[in-house]
Amino acid sequence: FSPRPRVRDNNMAEREMKRKMVSLMDLTTLDKEGDTEDKVKQLVEKGSIANALQTEVAAVCVYPEFVPAAKKQIAALGCQMRVATVVNFPSGDGEVEQIKLDTKGALDAGADEIDLVICYKDYLQSAKSSRSCQLVHGVKEVIQQHGRGCLKVILETGELKSSDLIQKSAEDALQHGADFLKTSTGKTPAGASLEAARVMLQVIKAAGEAGSTKVCGLKISGGVRTFEDALGYIRLVEEVLPDSADFLGPETFRFGVSGLLANLLREDAKVESGSAY
């Protein structure tokens, strides 16, 4: 008796999970000094269906000035991925009116999704932030006036640390129009954590139980680099949300990553070469 068929079945199941992870990715380059149009074009190519897992990412995430280059390359390759960009990033210190103008400019340039950093330092100082509420509300209005777009609100959970502050900022963001709650900018020492994600999922779940007709999504960003990292968050969603199968799609769940795709492809290549009988 040979155990090889079971090994092959396990490899196939893992490969399908890798494909699912790729389909949930916001493939990201946010290097203020190093980003170029060529780098953004290469990012789109890496995220296209031409990769070894034959799965396209949900979106690419770039600085606003690179949105046109990303859109042009997506069109050239015939891809379906969206383009996300960032505003009030990464400090969260901008003025509301300026951030609204920045958002309009990004949407006019072709951005499909806006990743907005709240004024998270206000929560650290006083456990609340009227500026953050105004900011989320104002940016959501700009998106609605534009006629399309998705608003992901970055809480910077690694800086907030406290479950109470994460919960409060998440509730505020959701109440004022967030389409997604996002953990982190990836620019602070501490990024995403399972503990913070659990709090955010509980806020999303509570909103549904309270009768909200709109399901708010969750984007995990900051430190998700391996298959095991990503799988931990998928399992957490399955544990917390009763409708996890529906939630675990790109309309409501994303990974904001830069290195995860390359790591999954590298692991997949090793498995494929090692399981070719």
XYZ file of N, CA, C and O in Angstrom, residues 91-269:
716
model
N 0.120 58.643 8.459
C 0.113 59.267 9.787
C -1.277 59.415 10.386
O -1.433 59.415 11.611
N -2.302 59.590 9.520
C -3.641 59.851 10.035
C -3.818 61.268 10.552
O -4.798 61.556 11.243
N -2.898 62.169 10.187
C -2.899 63.516 10.773
C -3.482 64.596 9.865
O -3.473 65.774 10.221
N -3.970 64.244 8.693
C -4.422 65.247 7.729
C -5.718 65.943 8.126
O -6.468 65.476 8.995
N -5.969 67.073 7.475
C -7.207 67.823 7.697
C -8.335 67.210 6.859
O -8.114 66.776 5.723
N -9.532 67.218 7.411
C -10.663 66.550 6.781
C -10.894 67.051 5.359
O -11.040 66.254 4.419
N -10.931 68.360 5.158
C -11.231 68.905 3.835
C -10.165 68.527 2.813
O -10.474 68.242 1.652
N -8.910 68.506 3.224
C -7.839 68.126 2.306
C -7.934 66.651 1.935
O -7.726 66.278 0.778
N -8.267 65.831 2.907
C -8.392 64.396 2.636
C -9.565 64.130 1.696
O -9.496 63.250 0.829
N -10.610 64.909 1.827
C -11.741 64.767 0.895
C -11.316 65.135 -0.526
O -11.679 64.456 -1.494
N -10.517 66.188 -0.656
C -9.999 66.570 -1.967
C -9.075 65.482 -2.526
O -9.126 65.159 -3.726
N -8.233 64.936 -1.663
C -7.335 63.857 -2.089
C -8.134 62.648 -2.579
O -7.767 62.000 -3.561
N -9.214 62.362 -1.883
C -10.067 61.233 -2.254
C -10.703 61.465 -3.616
O -10.705 60.578 -4.484
N -11.221 62.663 -3.832
C -11.821 62.987 -5.134
C -10.798 62.861 -6.255
O -11.080 62.299 -7.328
N -9.583 63.339 -5.991
C -8.532 63.248 -7.000
C -8.196 61.805 -7.336
O -7.998 61.461 -8.511
N -8.142 60.954 -6.320
C -7.828 59.543 -6.535
C -8.929 58.848 -7.321
O -8.661 58.056 -8.232
N -10.176 59.146 -6.992
C -11.302 58.550 -7.712
C -11.339 59.031 -9.164
O -11.572 58.241 -10.081
N -11.077 60.313 -9.366
C -11.055 60.858 -10.722
C -9.947 60.223 -11.558
O -10.075 60.090 -12.782
N -8.858 59.820 -10.882
C -7.736 59.185 -11.583
C -8.009 57.724 -11.909
O -7.247 57.101 -12.635
N -9.100 57.183 -11.343
C -9.477 55.813 -11.661
C -9.476 54.837 -10.508
O -9.759 53.648 -10.704
N -9.176 55.300 -9.307
C -9.174 54.387 -8.152
C -10.566 53.810 -7.919
O -11.572 54.517 -8.033
N -10.599 52.514 -7.607
C -11.859 51.827 -7.315
C -12.124 51.746 -5.822
O -13.274 51.601 -5.395
N -11.059 51.814 -5.026
C -11.169 51.624 -3.585
C -10.250 52.612 -2.865
O -9.129 52.878 -3.321
N -10.738 53.127 -1.755
C -9.989 54.091 -0.946
C -9.689 53.479 0.415
O -10.607 53.076 1.137
N -8.404 53.417 0.753
C -7.977 52.953 2.079
C -7.594 54.188 2.895
O -6.575 54.841 2.623
N -8.423 54.508 3.877
C -8.344 55.756 4.644
C -7.840 55.504 6.059
O -8.411 54.680 6.778
N -6.804 56.227 6.458
C -6.312 56.139 7.837
C -7.086 57.128 8.705
O -7.165 58.319 8.386
N -7.661 56.633 9.800
C -8.364 57.516 10.724
C -7.351 58.274 11.596
O -6.147 58.015 11.560
N -7.862 59.197 12.389
C -7.023 59.952 13.333
C -6.849 59.112 14.602
O -7.366 59.445 15.677
N -6.120 58.012 14.458
C -6.065 57.023 15.541
C -5.391 57.569 16.800
O -5.655 57.098 17.918
N -4.553 58.589 16.641
C -3.870 59.163 17.816
C -4.871 59.840 18.760
O -4.637 59.911 19.970
N -5.993 60.325 18.199
C -7.040 60.912 19.050
C -7.567 59.869 20.034
O -7.821 60.179 21.211
N -7.757 58.629 19.537
C -8.262 57.566 20.417
C -7.266 57.261 21.525
O -7.655 56.980 22.665
N -5.993 57.337 21.205
C -4.963 57.092 22.224
C -4.969 58.186 23.292
O -4.711 57.929 24.465
N -5.301 59.413 22.871
C -5.280 60.540 23.801
C -6.555 60.655 24.637
O -6.495 60.978 25.832
N -7.710 60.369 24.022
C -8.966 60.638 24.736
C -10.019 59.542 24.592
O -11.160 59.743 24.988
N -9.628 58.416 24.020
C -10.534 57.257 23.860
C -11.721 57.541 22.945
O -12.688 56.792 22.923
N -11.638 58.628 22.178
C -12.671 58.945 21.202
C -12.066 59.860 20.145
O -10.965 60.402 20.334
N -12.789 60.051 19.025
C -12.265 60.919 17.981
C -13.389 61.414 17.086
O -13.810 60.729 16.148
N -13.844 62.623 17.373
C -14.870 63.218 16.512
C -14.293 63.496 15.129
O -14.995 63.422 14.120
N -12.988 63.810 15.063
C -12.346 64.046 13.759
C -12.393 62.795 12.885
O -12.617 62.874 11.681
N -12.170 61.642 13.496
C -12.220 60.396 12.730
C -13.617 60.156 12.183
O -13.788 59.738 11.028
N -14.614 60.424 13.007
C -16.002 60.246 12.563
C -16.318 61.183 11.410
O -16.934 60.779 10.409
N -15.885 62.447 11.524
C -16.102 63.415 10.452
C -15.361 62.999 9.183
O -15.873 63.142 8.063
N -14.174 62.472 9.370
C -13.343 62.070 8.244
C -13.974 60.907 7.471
O -14.097 60.953 6.245
N -14.367 59.881 8.194
C -14.992 58.720 7.546
C -16.272 59.143 6.843
O -16.517 58.784 5.676
N -17.091 59.928 7.529
C -18.349 60.394 6.946
C -18.099 61.239 5.690
O -18.765 61.062 4.653
N -17.126 62.142 5.792
C -16.837 63.041 4.670
C -16.295 62.307 3.458
O -16.696 62.581 2.321
N -15.387 61.373 3.684
C -14.813 60.613 2.575
C -15.878 59.717 1.946
O -15.938 59.570 0.721
N -16.738 59.136 2.776
C -17.821 58.304 2.228
C -18.754 59.151 1.354
O -19.197 58.699 0.285
N -19.015 60.378 1.751
C -19.853 61.268 0.938
C -19.210 61.531 -0.424
O -19.895 61.525 -1.450
N -17.896 61.763 -0.420
C -17.178 61.992 -1.684
C -17.322 60.772 -2.595
O -17.568 60.900 -3.797
N -17.165 59.593 -2.024
C -17.295 58.357 -2.805
C -18.708 58.212 -3.368
O -18.894 57.865 -4.538
N -19.697 58.511 -2.544
C -21.087 58.403 -3.005
C -21.381 59.409 -4.106
O -22.079 59.094 -5.083
N -20.835 60.606 -3.980
C -21.036 61.618 -5.011
C -20.355 61.212 -6.311
O -20.843 61.523 -7.403
N -19.258 60.509 -6.194
C -18.540 60.043 -7.382
C -19.327 58.959 -8.110
O -19.189 58.797 -9.332
N -20.128 58.220 -7.362
C -20.981 57.209 -7.968
C -20.498 55.786 -7.840
O -21.222 54.840 -8.127
N -19.268 55.598 -7.409
C -18.753 54.244 -7.195
C -17.545 54.336 -6.266
O -16.954 55.396 -6.084
N -17.172 53.202 -5.709
C -15.996 53.168 -4.843
C -16.293 52.469 -3.531
O -17.426 52.426 -3.061
N -15.240 51.916 -2.964
C -15.312 51.175 -1.706
C -14.413 51.866 -0.694
O -13.292 52.270 -1.022
N -14.891 52.017 0.532
C -14.137 52.698 1.578
C -13.643 51.701 2.619
O -14.434 51.093 3.330
N -12.328 51.552 2.693
C -11.710 50.726 3.722
C -11.079 51.658 4.759
O -10.292 52.544 4.403
N -11.440 51.470 6.006
C -11.001 52.373 7.072
C -9.923 51.686 7.924
O -10.166 50.647 8.530
N -8.738 52.301 7.926
C -7.575 51.738 8.635
C -7.570 52.249 10.076
O -7.461 53.457 10.318
N -7.641 51.323 11.018
C -7.702 51.687 12.434
C -6.317 51.820 13.070
O -6.170 52.459 14.107
N -5.312 51.210 12.491
C -3.953 51.121 13.051
C -3.982 50.441 14.419
O -3.620 50.984 15.460
N -4.450 49.195 14.399
C -4.682 48.444 15.637
C -3.417 48.160 16.420
O -3.454 48.036 17.643
N -2.276 48.077 15.729
C -1.020 47.836 16.435
C -0.610 48.986 17.324
O 0.126 48.804 18.300
N -1.089 50.192 16.999
C -0.843 51.360 17.840
C -1.922 51.499 18.919
O -1.624 51.864 20.065
N -3.168 51.209 18.564
C -4.254 51.313 19.544
C -4.093 50.284 20.662
O -4.387 50.571 21.826
N -3.676 49.079 20.292
C -3.383 47.976 21.237
C -4.589 47.521 22.056
O -4.942 46.351 22.060
N -5.215 48.425 22.786
C -6.316 48.079 23.688
C -7.529 47.579 22.920
O -7.970 48.182 21.938
N -8.106 46.483 23.405
C -9.326 45.952 22.792
C -10.455 46.967 22.828
O -11.249 47.073 21.885
N -10.524 47.730 23.914
C -11.589 48.739 24.038
C -11.453 49.822 22.963
O -12.450 50.251 22.371
N -10.221 50.280 22.713
C -10.005 51.315 21.705
C -10.237 50.768 20.296
O -10.780 51.468 19.433
N -9.826 49.538 20.071
C -10.072 48.917 18.764
C -11.571 48.784 18.521
O -12.072 49.096 17.443
N -12.286 48.358 19.539
C -13.736 48.217 19.412
C -14.399 49.571 19.160
O -15.243 49.693 18.265
N -14.013 50.588 19.926
C -14.624 51.916 19.786
C -14.356 52.499 18.397
O -15.283 53.000 17.730
N -13.112 52.418 17.937
C -12.778 52.977 16.622
C -13.475 52.198 15.510
O -13.911 52.777 14.509
N -13.597 50.893 15.673
C -14.290 50.064 14.679
C -15.767 50.414 14.624
O -16.361 50.542 13.539
N -16.392 50.567 15.779
C -17.813 50.927 15.828
C -18.048 52.294 15.202
O -19.012 52.483 14.448
N -17.160 53.253 15.491
C -17.288 54.591 14.909
C -17.170 54.533 13.383
O -17.955 55.153 12.659
N -16.177 53.791 12.896
C -15.956 53.693 11.456
C -17.152 53.059 10.769
O -17.623 53.535 9.725
N -17.655 51.997 11.349
C -18.793 51.291 10.763
C -20.031 52.188 10.752
O -20.752 52.266 9.751
N -20.242 52.906 11.850
C -21.416 53.765 11.959
C -21.399 54.905 10.946
O -22.451 55.359 10.475
N -20.185 55.355 10.564
C -20.091 56.527 9.691
C -19.795 56.181 8.231
O -19.491 57.079 7.440
N -19.903 54.888 7.877
C -19.898 54.567 6.454
C -18.824 53.631 5.942
O -18.716 53.438 4.729
N -18.020 53.032 6.819
C -16.978 52.123 6.347
C -17.579 50.928 5.619
O -18.553 50.340 6.078
N -16.982 50.579 4.481
C -17.353 49.348 3.781
C -16.479 48.181 4.256
O -16.898 47.029 4.191
N -15.274 48.509 4.684
C -14.344 47.546 5.278
C -13.708 48.171 6.507
O -13.463 49.385 6.537
N -13.406 47.351 7.486
C -12.491 47.721 8.563
C -11.141 47.097 8.218
O -11.073 45.928 7.846
N -10.083 47.880 8.348
C -8.734 47.399 8.014
C -7.836 47.562 9.228
O -7.889 48.572 9.925
N -6.990 46.580 9.463
C -6.185 46.578 10.685
C -5.134 47.685 10.699
O -5.088 48.488 11.626
N -4.288 47.739 9.662
C -3.042 48.484 9.803
C -2.559 49.097 8.496
O -2.943 48.669 7.408
N -1.661 50.081 8.642
C -0.993 50.666 7.480
C 0.182 49.799 7.027
O 0.621 49.905 5.885
N 0.713 48.998 7.919
C 1.943 48.269 7.637
C 3.175 49.125 7.822
O 4.297 48.697 7.514
N 3.002 50.334 8.358
C 4.117 51.270 8.524
C 4.494 51.499 9.986
O 5.328 52.361 10.283
N 3.883 50.762 10.888
C 4.199 50.879 12.315
C 4.821 49.565 12.788
O 4.697 48.541 12.121
N 5.499 49.584 13.936
C 6.179 48.364 14.394
C 5.264 47.151 14.536
O 5.669 46.031 14.240
N 4.031 47.370 15.004
C 3.083 46.260 15.169
C 1.991 46.365 14.115
O 1.358 47.410 13.963
N 1.788 45.272 13.375
C 0.756 45.264 12.345
C -0.497 44.560 12.812
O -1.000 44.799 13.920
N -1.002 43.658 11.987
C -2.221 42.924 12.330
C -1.937 41.893 13.405
O -0.813 41.432 13.578
N -2.983 41.537 14.129
C -2.901 40.453 15.113
C -4.239 39.733 15.134
O -5.282 40.323 14.820
N -4.193 38.468 15.514
C -5.439 37.704 15.625
C -6.356 38.312 16.679
O -7.577 38.312 16.526
N -5.765 38.844 17.738
C -6.568 39.431 18.820
C -7.342 40.651 18.320
O -8.533 40.810 18.592
N -6.662 41.529 17.583
C -7.338 42.714 17.038
C -8.396 42.312 16.017
O -9.499 42.863 16.001
N -8.062 41.353 15.161
C -9.017 40.904 14.145
C -10.265 40.317 14.788
O -11.379 40.507 14.288
N -10.097 39.614 15.894
C -11.256 39.047 16.594
C -12.192 40.153 17.072
O -13.416 40.067 16.915
N -11.632 41.217 17.638
C -12.452 42.333 18.110
C -13.213 42.953 16.936
O -14.415 43.241 17.031
N -12.532 43.149 15.826
C -13.160 43.760 14.655
C -14.267 42.876 14.088
O -15.339 43.357 13.701
N -14.014 41.575 14.059
C -15.042 40.636 13.594
C -16.261 40.645 14.516
O -17.403 40.548 14.067
N -16.019 40.784 15.821
C -17.132 40.823 16.767
C -17.974 42.083 16.572
O -19.202 42.041 16.707
N -17.325 43.198 16.228
C -18.060 44.427 15.920
C -18.904 44.229 14.661
O -20.081 44.629 14.604
N -18.329 43.616 13.640
C -19.052 43.340 12.398
C -20.234 42.411 12.667
O -21.350 42.635 12.176
N -19.993 41.381 13.465
C -21.051 40.434 13.806
C -22.169 41.115 14.587
O -23.366 40.913 14.309
N -21.802 41.965 15.554
C -22.806 42.657 16.376
C -23.663 43.581 15.522
O -24.872 43.701 15.746
N -23.065 44.224 14.530
C -23.834 45.108 13.656
C -24.884 44.313 12.883
O -26.021 44.760 12.719
N -24.501 43.128 12.432
C -25.462 42.275 11.736
C -26.583 41.825 12.637
O -27.761 41.816 12.253
N -26.234 41.470 13.871
C -27.252 41.018 14.824
C -28.186 42.146 15.235
O -29.328 41.900 15.628
N -27.689 43.398 15.122
C -28.510 44.558 15.474
C -29.414 44.986 14.319
O -30.154 45.969 14.441
N -29.321 44.270 13.196
C -30.235 44.538 12.095
C -29.645 45.287 10.923
O -30.375 45.660 9.996
N -28.325 45.509 10.920
C -27.705 46.193 9.793
C -27.883 45.361 8.525
O -27.613 44.159 8.505
N -28.333 46.005 7.463
C -28.555 45.279 6.207
C -27.274 45.168 5.393
O -27.190 44.348 4.480
N -26.275 45.991 5.712
C -25.011 45.964 4.988
C -23.968 45.204 5.801
O -23.804 45.441 6.999
N -23.285 44.273 5.169
C -22.218 43.532 5.837
C -20.908 44.272 5.615
O -20.467 44.458 4.480
N -20.285 44.719 6.686
C -18.991 45.389 6.604
C -17.901 44.336 6.444
O -17.931 43.289 7.094
N -16.944 44.608 5.575
C -15.855 43.672 5.342
C -14.693 43.874 6.295
O -14.673 44.800 7.116
N -13.698 43.005 6.177
C -12.493 43.063 7.011
C -11.270 42.880 6.124
O -11.217 41.956 5.307
N -10.291 43.778 6.286
C -9.013 43.646 5.581
C -7.896 43.508 6.605
O -7.728 44.371 7.467
N -7.155 42.415 6.484
C -6.024 42.140 7.366
C -4.766 42.609 6.672
O -4.432 42.148 5.570
N -4.046 43.527 7.295
C -2.858 44.098 6.671
C -1.784 44.337 7.717
O -2.073 44.789 8.820
N -0.550 44.012 7.353
C 0.563 44.245 8.262
C 1.071 42.968 8.886
O 0.578 42.554 9.927
N 2.043 42.315 8.233
C 2.681 41.148 8.821
C 2.177 39.797 8.361
O 2.602 38.770 8.897
N 1.271 39.761 7.386
C 0.783 38.471 6.866
C 1.712 38.060 5.730
O 1.622 38.583 4.617
N 2.599 37.103 6.004
C 3.655 36.774 5.039
C 3.653 35.321 4.593
O 4.240 35.003 3.566
N 3.035 34.426 5.373
C 3.111 33.000 5.059
C 1.720 32.388 4.944
O 0.719 32.974 5.371
N 1.687 31.191 4.369
C 0.445 30.430 4.281
C -0.180 30.271 5.660
O -1.398 30.452 5.834
N 0.646 29.947 6.652
C 0.138 29.739 8.015
C -0.427 31.025 8.597
O -1.448 30.996 9.293
N 0.232 32.160 8.344
C -0.296 33.452 8.808
C -1.704 33.674 8.267
O -2.642 33.992 9.014
N -1.847 33.532 6.954
C -3.136 33.790 6.316
C -4.188 32.793 6.772
O -5.345 33.164 7.027
N -3.794 31.537 6.888
C -4.749 30.500 7.295
C -5.290 30.779 8.692
O -6.471 30.529 8.970
N -4.461 31.317 9.570
C -4.913 31.643 10.920
C -6.073 32.621 10.922
O -7.030 32.479 11.700
N -6.027 33.611 10.021
C -7.113 34.588 9.949
C -8.363 33.995 9.306
O -9.489 34.312 9.712
N -8.188 33.142 8.327
C -9.341 32.474 7.726
C -10.048 31.602 8.759
O -11.286 31.607 8.870
N -9.278 30.868 9.537
C -9.870 30.027 10.587
C -10.561 30.874 11.649
O -11.601 30.474 12.203
N -10.019 32.040 11.940
C -10.650 32.939 12.911
C -12.017 33.400 12.407
O -12.991 33.418 13.169
N -12.102 33.770 11.148
C -13.399 34.155 10.569
C -14.387 33.009 10.686
O -15.556 33.203 11.071
N -13.934 31.809 10.363
C -14.811 30.638 10.455
C -15.296 30.407 11.881
O -16.428 29.953 12.091
N -14.466 30.757 12.852
C -14.845 30.573 14.260
C -15.852 31.628 14.724
O -16.813 31.317 15.429
N -15.659 32.882 14.306
C -16.446 33.993 14.860
C -17.757 34.220 14.115
O -18.782 34.515 14.735
N -17.735 34.079 12.791
C -18.913 34.428 12.003
C -19.683 33.186 11.564
O -19.111 32.280 10.955
N -20.974 33.152 11.828
C -21.781 31.986 11.437
C -21.912 31.838 9.926
O -22.101 30.735 9.425
N -21.809 32.949 9.192
C -21.928 32.905 7.731
C -20.554 33.069 7.089
O -20.392 33.755 6.083
N -19.549 32.423 7.652
C -18.168 32.624 7.226
C -17.945 32.253 5.764
O -17.131 32.872 5.078
N -18.653 31.250 5.265
C -18.456 30.830 3.874
C -18.783 31.977 2.922
O -18.091 32.194 1.922
N -19.852 32.717 3.221
C -20.213 33.864 2.391
C -19.247 35.031 2.611
O -18.920 35.765 1.679
N -18.796 35.197 3.835
C -17.938 36.334 4.187
C -16.554 36.218 3.552
O -15.936 37.233 3.212
N -16.063 34.994 3.412
C -14.693 34.773 2.940
C -14.598 34.845 1.419
O -14.113 33.929 0.743
N -15.056 35.965 0.884
C -14.917 36.277 -0.533
C -14.372 37.686 -0.657
O -14.395 38.458 0.314
N -13.880 38.068 -1.826
C -13.218 39.367 -1.968
C -14.115 40.576 -1.734
O -13.612 41.675 -1.502
N -15.440 40.384 -1.772
C -16.333 41.515 -1.506
C -16.346 41.896 -0.032
O -16.732 43.019 0.324
N -15.935 40.975 0.839
C -15.975 41.264 2.280
C -14.726 40.835 3.047
O -14.653 41.060 4.257
N -13.742 40.236 2.388
C -12.535 39.842 3.122
C -11.310 39.986 2.227
O -11.318 39.499 1.092
N -10.289 40.644 2.742
C -9.061 40.869 1.983
C -7.827 40.690 2.878
O -7.890 40.898 4.090
N -6.735 40.366 2.219
C -5.406 40.436 2.824
C -4.631 41.539 2.111
O -4.477 41.493 0.886
N -4.159 42.529 2.855
C -3.276 43.538 2.296
C -1.840 43.065 2.455
O -1.322 43.027 3.573
N -1.204 42.690 1.340
C 0.092 42.007 1.428
C 1.033 42.471 0.327
O 0.603 42.906 -0.743
N 2.326 42.318 0.605
C 3.339 42.568 -0.416
C 4.137 41.305 -0.712
O 4.448 41.014 -1.867
N 4.463 40.519 0.318
C 5.306 39.346 0.122
C 4.585 38.011 0.124
O 5.171 36.991 -0.249
N 3.318 37.969 0.523
C 2.609 36.692 0.663
C 2.486 35.964 -0.673
O 2.674 34.742 -0.727
N 2.186 36.673 -1.746
C 2.012 36.006 -3.037
C 3.284 35.271 -3.442
O 3.242 34.096 -3.829
N 4.421 35.957 -3.358
C 5.688 35.330 -3.739
C 5.975 34.114 -2.867
O 6.452 33.078 -3.359
N 5.666 34.199 -1.584
C 5.904 33.069 -0.682
C 4.999 31.886 -1.014
O 5.435 30.738 -0.994
N 3.737 32.151 -1.340
C 2.825 31.066 -1.714
C 3.277 30.400 -3.009
O 3.238 29.174 -3.134
N 3.708 31.203 -3.970
C 4.173 30.644 -5.241
C 5.438 29.811 -5.038
O 5.609 28.754 -5.652
N 6.321 30.284 -4.157
C 7.553 29.545 -3.871
C 7.237 28.203 -3.208
O 7.783 27.163 -3.586
N 6.340 28.231 -2.225
C 5.945 26.993 -1.546
C 5.259 26.033 -2.517
O 5.496 24.828 -2.496
N 4.407 26.589 -3.382
C 3.676 25.762 -4.327
C 4.630 25.061 -5.296
O 4.449 23.893 -5.623
N 5.662 25.777 -5.738
C 6.625 25.200 -6.659
C 7.371 24.031 -5.999
O 7.616 22.999 -6.631
